[in-house]
C-alpha cells in the first residue's frame, strides 16, 4: 500500500513558477513509476508527466513540455513537479499517482494509488 500527499500548490501570476511535491509512504516507493495529472473544473483528468522508478525515463504532455520538469528523490520518498512559465490554462487541481508496474503511462487507469490533489491557480 502506498499513500500519497501532494503539497506546494497556490496562487501565482502568469509567467511565474511553482514546485509541487508528492510525499509517499510505503517501503516500496522506489519501485513505482510516478505520474502527475491535473483536472480543471468541468474537464476530465489529464496526464501531465511521468517518471520511472529510477528517474531514468520521463515523459511529458505536449502542453507542458519545455516548461515542467518531473523528478524524484527515492531517499526522501518524494516526487516533484517543477512548473515554470505558468499560464492561466495550467490552473487545475494537480494529483500525483503511483504505478506498481513501473510503466510510463498517460492514462489514469494504469495507476494504482492517488493523492488527494493540490490546487494550482494561475492568474492572468
mmCIF file of N, CA and C in Angstrom, residues 1-78:
data_model
loop_
_atom_site.group_PDB
_atom_site.id
_atom_site.type_symbol
_atom_site.label_atom_id
_atom_site.label_comp_id
_atom_site.label_asym_id
_atom_site.label_seq_id
_atom_site.Cartn_x
_atom_site.Cartn_y
_atom_site.Cartn_z
ATOM 1 N N UNK A 1 0.836 -1.190 0.000
ATOM 2 C CA UNK A 1 0.000 0.000 0.000
ATOM 3 C C UNK A 1 0.875 1.247 0.000
ATOM 4 N N UNK A 2 0.498 2.209 -0.793
ATOM 5 C CA UNK A 2 1.215 3.487 -0.871
ATOM 6 C C UNK A 2 0.220 4.604 -0.631
ATOM 7 N N UNK A 3 0.585 5.527 0.222
ATOM 8 C CA UNK A 3 -0.224 6.724 0.443
ATOM 9 C C UNK A 3 0.542 7.929 -0.073
ATOM 10 N N UNK A 4 -0.159 8.798 -0.775
ATOM 11 C CA UNK A 4 0.459 9.938 -1.443
ATOM 12 C C UNK A 4 -0.154 11.237 -0.943
ATOM 13 N N UNK A 5 0.704 12.212 -0.660
ATOM 14 C CA UNK A 5 0.233 13.521 -0.191
ATOM 15 C C UNK A 5 0.933 14.608 -0.994
ATOM 16 N N UNK A 6 0.141 15.382 -1.731
ATOM 17 C CA UNK A 6 0.693 16.478 -2.522
ATOM 18 C C UNK A 6 0.758 17.763 -1.707
ATOM 19 N N UNK A 7 1.703 18.622 -2.084
ATOM 20 C CA UNK A 7 1.808 19.945 -1.477
ATOM 21 C C UNK A 7 2.489 20.880 -2.469
ATOM 22 N N UNK A 8 2.449 22.173 -2.152
ATOM 23 C CA UNK A 8 3.150 23.147 -2.978
ATOM 24 C C UNK A 8 2.279 23.954 -3.912
ATOM 25 N N UNK A 9 1.000 23.630 -3.955
ATOM 26 C CA UNK A 9 0.118 24.406 -4.801
ATOM 27 C C UNK A 9 -0.101 25.802 -4.253
ATOM 28 N N UNK A 10 -0.758 26.639 -5.059
ATOM 29 C CA UNK A 10 -1.050 28.001 -4.619
ATOM 30 C C UNK A 10 -1.462 28.875 -5.768
ATOM 31 N N UNK A 11 -1.457 30.174 -5.488
ATOM 32 C CA UNK A 11 -1.820 31.184 -6.475
ATOM 33 C C UNK A 11 -0.554 31.855 -6.984
ATOM 34 N N UNK A 12 -0.425 31.935 -8.298
ATOM 35 C CA UNK A 12 0.761 32.539 -8.894
ATOM 36 C C UNK A 12 0.342 33.309 -10.133
ATOM 37 N N UNK A 13 1.086 34.346 -10.457
ATOM 38 C CA UNK A 13 0.802 35.106 -11.671
ATOM 39 C C UNK A 13 1.344 34.379 -12.897
ATOM 40 N N UNK A 14 0.739 34.667 -14.018
ATOM 41 C CA UNK A 14 1.220 34.090 -15.272
ATOM 42 C C UNK A 14 2.701 34.422 -15.463
ATOM 43 N N UNK A 15 3.437 33.413 -15.906
ATOM 44 C CA UNK A 15 4.880 33.561 -16.061
ATOM 45 C C UNK A 15 5.681 33.135 -14.850
ATOM 46 N N UNK A 16 4.988 32.907 -13.757
ATOM 47 C CA UNK A 16 5.659 32.519 -12.525
ATOM 48 C C UNK A 16 5.934 31.029 -12.455
ATOM 49 N N UNK A 17 6.433 30.608 -11.290
ATOM 50 C CA UNK A 17 6.828 29.214 -11.089
ATOM 51 C C UNK A 17 6.280 28.686 -9.772
ATOM 52 N N UNK A 18 6.079 27.378 -9.750
ATOM 53 C CA UNK A 18 5.740 26.653 -8.533
ATOM 54 C C UNK A 18 6.429 25.298 -8.593
ATOM 55 N N UNK A 19 6.714 24.746 -7.413
ATOM 56 C CA UNK A 19 7.199 23.375 -7.348
ATOM 57 C C UNK A 19 6.258 22.562 -6.479
ATOM 58 N N UNK A 20 5.676 21.565 -7.071
ATOM 59 C CA UNK A 20 4.812 20.643 -6.348
ATOM 60 C C UNK A 20 5.640 19.475 -5.821
ATOM 61 N N UNK A 21 5.240 19.000 -4.659
ATOM 62 C CA UNK A 21 5.861 17.819 -4.077
ATOM 63 C C UNK A 21 4.793 16.775 -3.815
ATOM 64 N N UNK A 22 5.202 15.531 -3.886
ATOM 65 C CA UNK A 22 4.314 14.421 -3.566
ATOM 66 C C UNK A 22 5.094 13.472 -2.667
ATOM 67 N N UNK A 23 4.712 13.448 -1.405
ATOM 68 C CA UNK A 23 5.378 12.591 -0.428
ATOM 69 C C UNK A 23 4.644 11.255 -0.336
ATOM 70 N N UNK A 24 5.408 10.197 -0.414
ATOM 71 C CA UNK A 24 4.822 8.856 -0.400
ATOM 72 C C UNK A 24 5.216 8.102 0.853
ATOM 73 N N UNK A 25 4.291 7.351 1.368
ATOM 74 C CA UNK A 25 4.600 6.430 2.456
ATOM 75 C C UNK A 25 4.547 5.013 1.900
ATOM 76 N N UNK A 26 5.317 4.146 2.490
ATOM 77 C CA UNK A 26 5.356 2.785 1.965
ATOM 78 C C UNK A 26 6.771 2.415 1.595
ATOM 79 N N UNK A 27 7.160 1.247 1.940
ATOM 80 C CA UNK A 27 8.558 0.855 1.786
ATOM 81 C C UNK A 27 8.952 0.530 0.369
ATOM 82 N N UNK A 28 7.996 0.476 -0.569
ATOM 83 C CA UNK A 28 8.322 0.111 -1.943
ATOM 84 C C UNK A 28 8.226 1.286 -2.903
ATOM 85 N N UNK A 29 8.247 2.495 -2.376
ATOM 86 C CA UNK A 29 8.107 3.673 -3.239
ATOM 87 C C UNK A 29 9.101 3.650 -4.381
ATOM 88 N N UNK A 30 10.322 3.276 -4.113
ATOM 89 C CA UNK A 30 11.373 3.361 -5.128
ATOM 90 C C UNK A 30 11.147 2.416 -6.296
ATOM 91 N N UNK A 31 10.224 1.486 -6.186
ATOM 92 C CA UNK A 31 9.958 0.562 -7.282
ATOM 93 C C UNK A 31 8.779 0.993 -8.142
ATOM 94 N N UNK A 32 8.144 2.104 -7.819
ATOM 95 C CA UNK A 32 6.954 2.563 -8.524
ATOM 96 C C UNK A 32 7.307 3.644 -9.548
ATOM 97 N N UNK A 33 6.666 3.580 -10.693
ATOM 98 C CA UNK A 33 6.647 4.750 -11.562
ATOM 99 C C UNK A 33 5.664 5.751 -10.971
ATOM 100 N N UNK A 34 5.922 7.022 -11.194
ATOM 101 C CA UNK A 34 5.076 8.072 -10.635
ATOM 102 C C UNK A 34 4.603 8.992 -11.750
ATOM 103 N N UNK A 35 3.398 9.472 -11.595
ATOM 104 C CA UNK A 35 2.856 10.390 -12.581
ATOM 105 C C UNK A 35 2.195 11.585 -11.927
ATOM 106 N N UNK A 36 2.103 12.650 -12.683
ATOM 107 C CA UNK A 36 1.327 13.832 -12.296
ATOM 108 C C UNK A 36 0.205 14.001 -13.311
ATOM 109 N N UNK A 37 -0.968 14.266 -12.790
ATOM 110 C CA UNK A 37 -2.149 14.565 -13.598
ATOM 111 C C UNK A 37 -2.763 15.857 -13.095
ATOM 112 N N UNK A 38 -3.669 16.412 -13.873
ATOM 113 C CA UNK A 38 -4.376 17.608 -13.420
ATOM 114 C C UNK A 38 -5.813 17.567 -13.910
ATOM 115 N N UNK A 39 -6.665 18.271 -13.184
ATOM 116 C CA UNK A 39 -8.072 18.326 -13.544
ATOM 117 C C UNK A 39 -8.597 19.729 -13.311
ATOM 118 N N UNK A 40 -9.014 20.356 -14.387
ATOM 119 C CA UNK A 40 -9.614 21.679 -14.319
ATOM 120 C C UNK A 40 -11.122 21.533 -14.156
ATOM 121 N N UNK A 41 -11.787 22.560 -13.627
ATOM 122 C CA UNK A 41 -13.245 22.474 -13.430
ATOM 123 C C UNK A 41 -13.976 22.147 -14.723
ATOM 124 N N UNK A 42 -14.842 21.152 -14.659
ATOM 125 C CA UNK A 42 -15.638 20.776 -15.818
ATOM 126 C C UNK A 42 -14.908 19.959 -16.865
ATOM 127 N N UNK A 43 -13.666 19.600 -16.571
ATOM 128 C CA UNK A 43 -12.882 18.834 -17.547
ATOM 129 C C UNK A 43 -12.443 17.505 -16.950
ATOM 130 N N UNK A 44 -12.050 16.600 -17.825
ATOM 131 C CA UNK A 44 -11.545 15.314 -17.374
ATOM 132 C C UNK A 44 -10.113 15.457 -16.857
ATOM 133 N N UNK A 45 -9.736 14.498 -16.009
ATOM 134 C CA UNK A 45 -8.367 14.473 -15.514
ATOM 135 C C UNK A 45 -7.432 14.173 -16.679
ATOM 136 N N UNK A 46 -6.341 14.936 -16.788
ATOM 137 C CA UNK A 46 -5.432 14.749 -17.906
ATOM 138 C C UNK A 46 -3.999 14.531 -17.430
ATOM 139 N N UNK A 47 -3.274 13.791 -18.229
ATOM 140 C CA UNK A 47 -1.884 13.481 -17.953
ATOM 141 C C UNK A 47 -1.010 14.724 -18.075
ATOM 142 N N UNK A 48 -0.024 14.838 -17.172
ATOM 143 C CA UNK A 48 0.932 15.932 -17.224
ATOM 144 C C UNK A 48 2.351 15.408 -17.451
ATOM 145 N N UNK A 49 2.798 14.491 -16.581
ATOM 146 C CA UNK A 49 4.177 13.997 -16.669
ATOM 147 C C UNK A 49 4.286 12.683 -15.914
ATOM 148 N N UNK A 50 5.313 11.898 -16.277
ATOM 149 C CA UNK A 50 5.554 10.633 -15.587
ATOM 150 C C UNK A 50 7.045 10.360 -15.541
ATOM 151 N N UNK A 51 7.431 9.515 -14.567
ATOM 152 C CA UNK A 51 8.836 9.189 -14.373
ATOM 153 C C UNK A 51 8.935 7.752 -13.867
ATOM 154 N N UNK A 52 9.920 7.003 -14.374
ATOM 155 C CA UNK A 52 10.113 5.635 -13.931
ATOM 156 C C UNK A 52 10.777 5.596 -12.558
ATOM 157 N N UNK A 53 10.857 4.394 -12.000
ATOM 158 C CA UNK A 53 11.337 4.275 -10.625
ATOM 159 C C UNK A 53 12.758 4.819 -10.453
ATOM 160 N N UNK A 54 13.587 4.639 -11.466
ATOM 161 C CA UNK A 54 14.984 5.071 -11.365
ATOM 162 C C UNK A 54 15.167 6.539 -11.702
ATOM 163 N N UNK A 55 14.136 7.146 -12.300
ATOM 164 C CA UNK A 55 14.279 8.514 -12.777
ATOM 165 C C UNK A 55 14.918 8.587 -14.149
ATOM 166 N N UNK A 56 15.228 7.435 -14.716
ATOM 167 C CA UNK A 56 15.930 7.433 -15.985
ATOM 168 C C UNK A 56 15.081 7.763 -17.186
ATOM 169 N N UNK A 57 13.793 7.564 -17.054
ATOM 170 C CA UNK A 57 12.874 7.868 -18.156
ATOM 171 C C UNK A 57 11.771 8.784 -17.675
ATOM 172 N N UNK A 58 11.517 9.798 -18.475
ATOM 173 C CA UNK A 58 10.433 10.729 -18.190
ATOM 174 C C UNK A 58 9.621 10.959 -19.460
ATOM 175 N N UNK A 59 8.411 11.438 -19.259
ATOM 176 C CA UNK A 59 7.532 11.703 -20.404
ATOM 177 C C UNK A 59 6.597 12.835 -20.022
ATOM 178 N N UNK A 60 6.314 13.708 -20.998
ATOM 179 C CA UNK A 60 5.505 14.891 -20.729
ATOM 180 C C UNK A 60 4.388 15.048 -21.743
ATOM 181 N N UNK A 61 3.314 15.626 -21.292
ATOM 182 C CA UNK A 61 2.276 16.063 -22.212
ATOM 183 C C UNK A 61 2.823 17.210 -23.060
ATOM 184 N N UNK A 62 2.366 17.285 -24.284
ATOM 185 C CA UNK A 62 2.848 18.347 -25.178
ATOM 186 C C UNK A 62 2.591 19.734 -24.606
ATOM 187 N N UNK A 63 1.511 19.870 -23.878
ATOM 188 C CA UNK A 63 1.123 21.181 -23.367
ATOM 189 C C UNK A 63 2.073 21.723 -22.306
ATOM 190 N N UNK A 64 2.875 20.850 -21.698
ATOM 191 C CA UNK A 64 3.783 21.304 -20.636
ATOM 192 C C UNK A 64 5.246 21.078 -20.989
ATOM 193 N N UNK A 65 5.512 20.430 -22.096
ATOM 194 C CA UNK A 65 6.894 20.105 -22.475
ATOM 195 C C UNK A 65 7.710 21.381 -22.601
ATOM 196 N N UNK A 66 8.891 21.369 -21.981
ATOM 197 C CA UNK A 66 9.755 22.535 -22.008
ATOM 198 C C UNK A 66 9.505 23.516 -20.889
ATOM 199 N N UNK A 67 8.368 23.362 -20.183
ATOM 200 C CA UNK A 67 8.038 24.262 -19.070
ATOM 201 C C UNK A 67 8.045 23.533 -17.732
ATOM 202 N N UNK A 68 7.642 22.282 -17.722
ATOM 203 C CA UNK A 68 7.541 21.498 -16.488
ATOM 204 C C UNK A 68 8.644 20.433 -16.472
ATOM 205 N N UNK A 69 9.108 20.115 -15.263
ATOM 206 C CA UNK A 69 10.108 19.064 -15.090
ATOM 207 C C UNK A 69 9.699 18.163 -13.937
ATOM 208 N N UNK A 70 9.635 16.867 -14.201
ATOM 209 C CA UNK A 70 9.341 15.899 -13.158
ATOM 210 C C UNK A 70 10.659 15.286 -12.685
ATOM 211 N N UNK A 71 10.764 15.073 -11.381
ATOM 212 C CA UNK A 71 11.954 14.444 -10.816
ATOM 213 C C UNK A 71 11.548 13.700 -9.547
ATOM 214 N N UNK A 72 12.469 12.915 -9.017
ATOM 215 C CA UNK A 72 12.163 12.176 -7.803
ATOM 216 C C UNK A 72 13.418 12.003 -6.967
ATOM 217 N N UNK A 73 13.194 11.863 -5.674
ATOM 218 C CA UNK A 73 14.256 11.566 -4.722
ATOM 219 C C UNK A 73 13.799 10.349 -3.929
ATOM 220 N N UNK A 74 14.286 9.188 -4.293
ATOM 221 C CA UNK A 74 13.823 7.963 -3.647
ATOM 222 C C UNK A 74 14.250 7.878 -2.192
ATOM 223 N N UNK A 75 15.333 8.532 -1.845
ATOM 224 C CA UNK A 75 15.761 8.540 -0.446
ATOM 225 C C UNK A 75 14.772 9.298 0.428
ATOM 226 N N UNK A 76 14.068 10.248 -0.175
ATOM 227 C CA UNK A 76 13.075 11.043 0.550
ATOM 228 C C UNK A 76 11.650 10.601 0.243
ATOM 229 N N UNK A 77 11.504 9.573 -0.563
ATOM 230 C CA UNK A 77 10.163 9.101 -0.941
ATOM 231 C C UNK A 77 9.302 10.232 -1.511
ATOM 232 N N UNK A 78 9.893 11.029 -2.351
ATOM 233 C CA UNK A 78 9.205 12.217 -2.856
ATOM 234 C C UNK A 78 9.408 12.367 -4.359
#
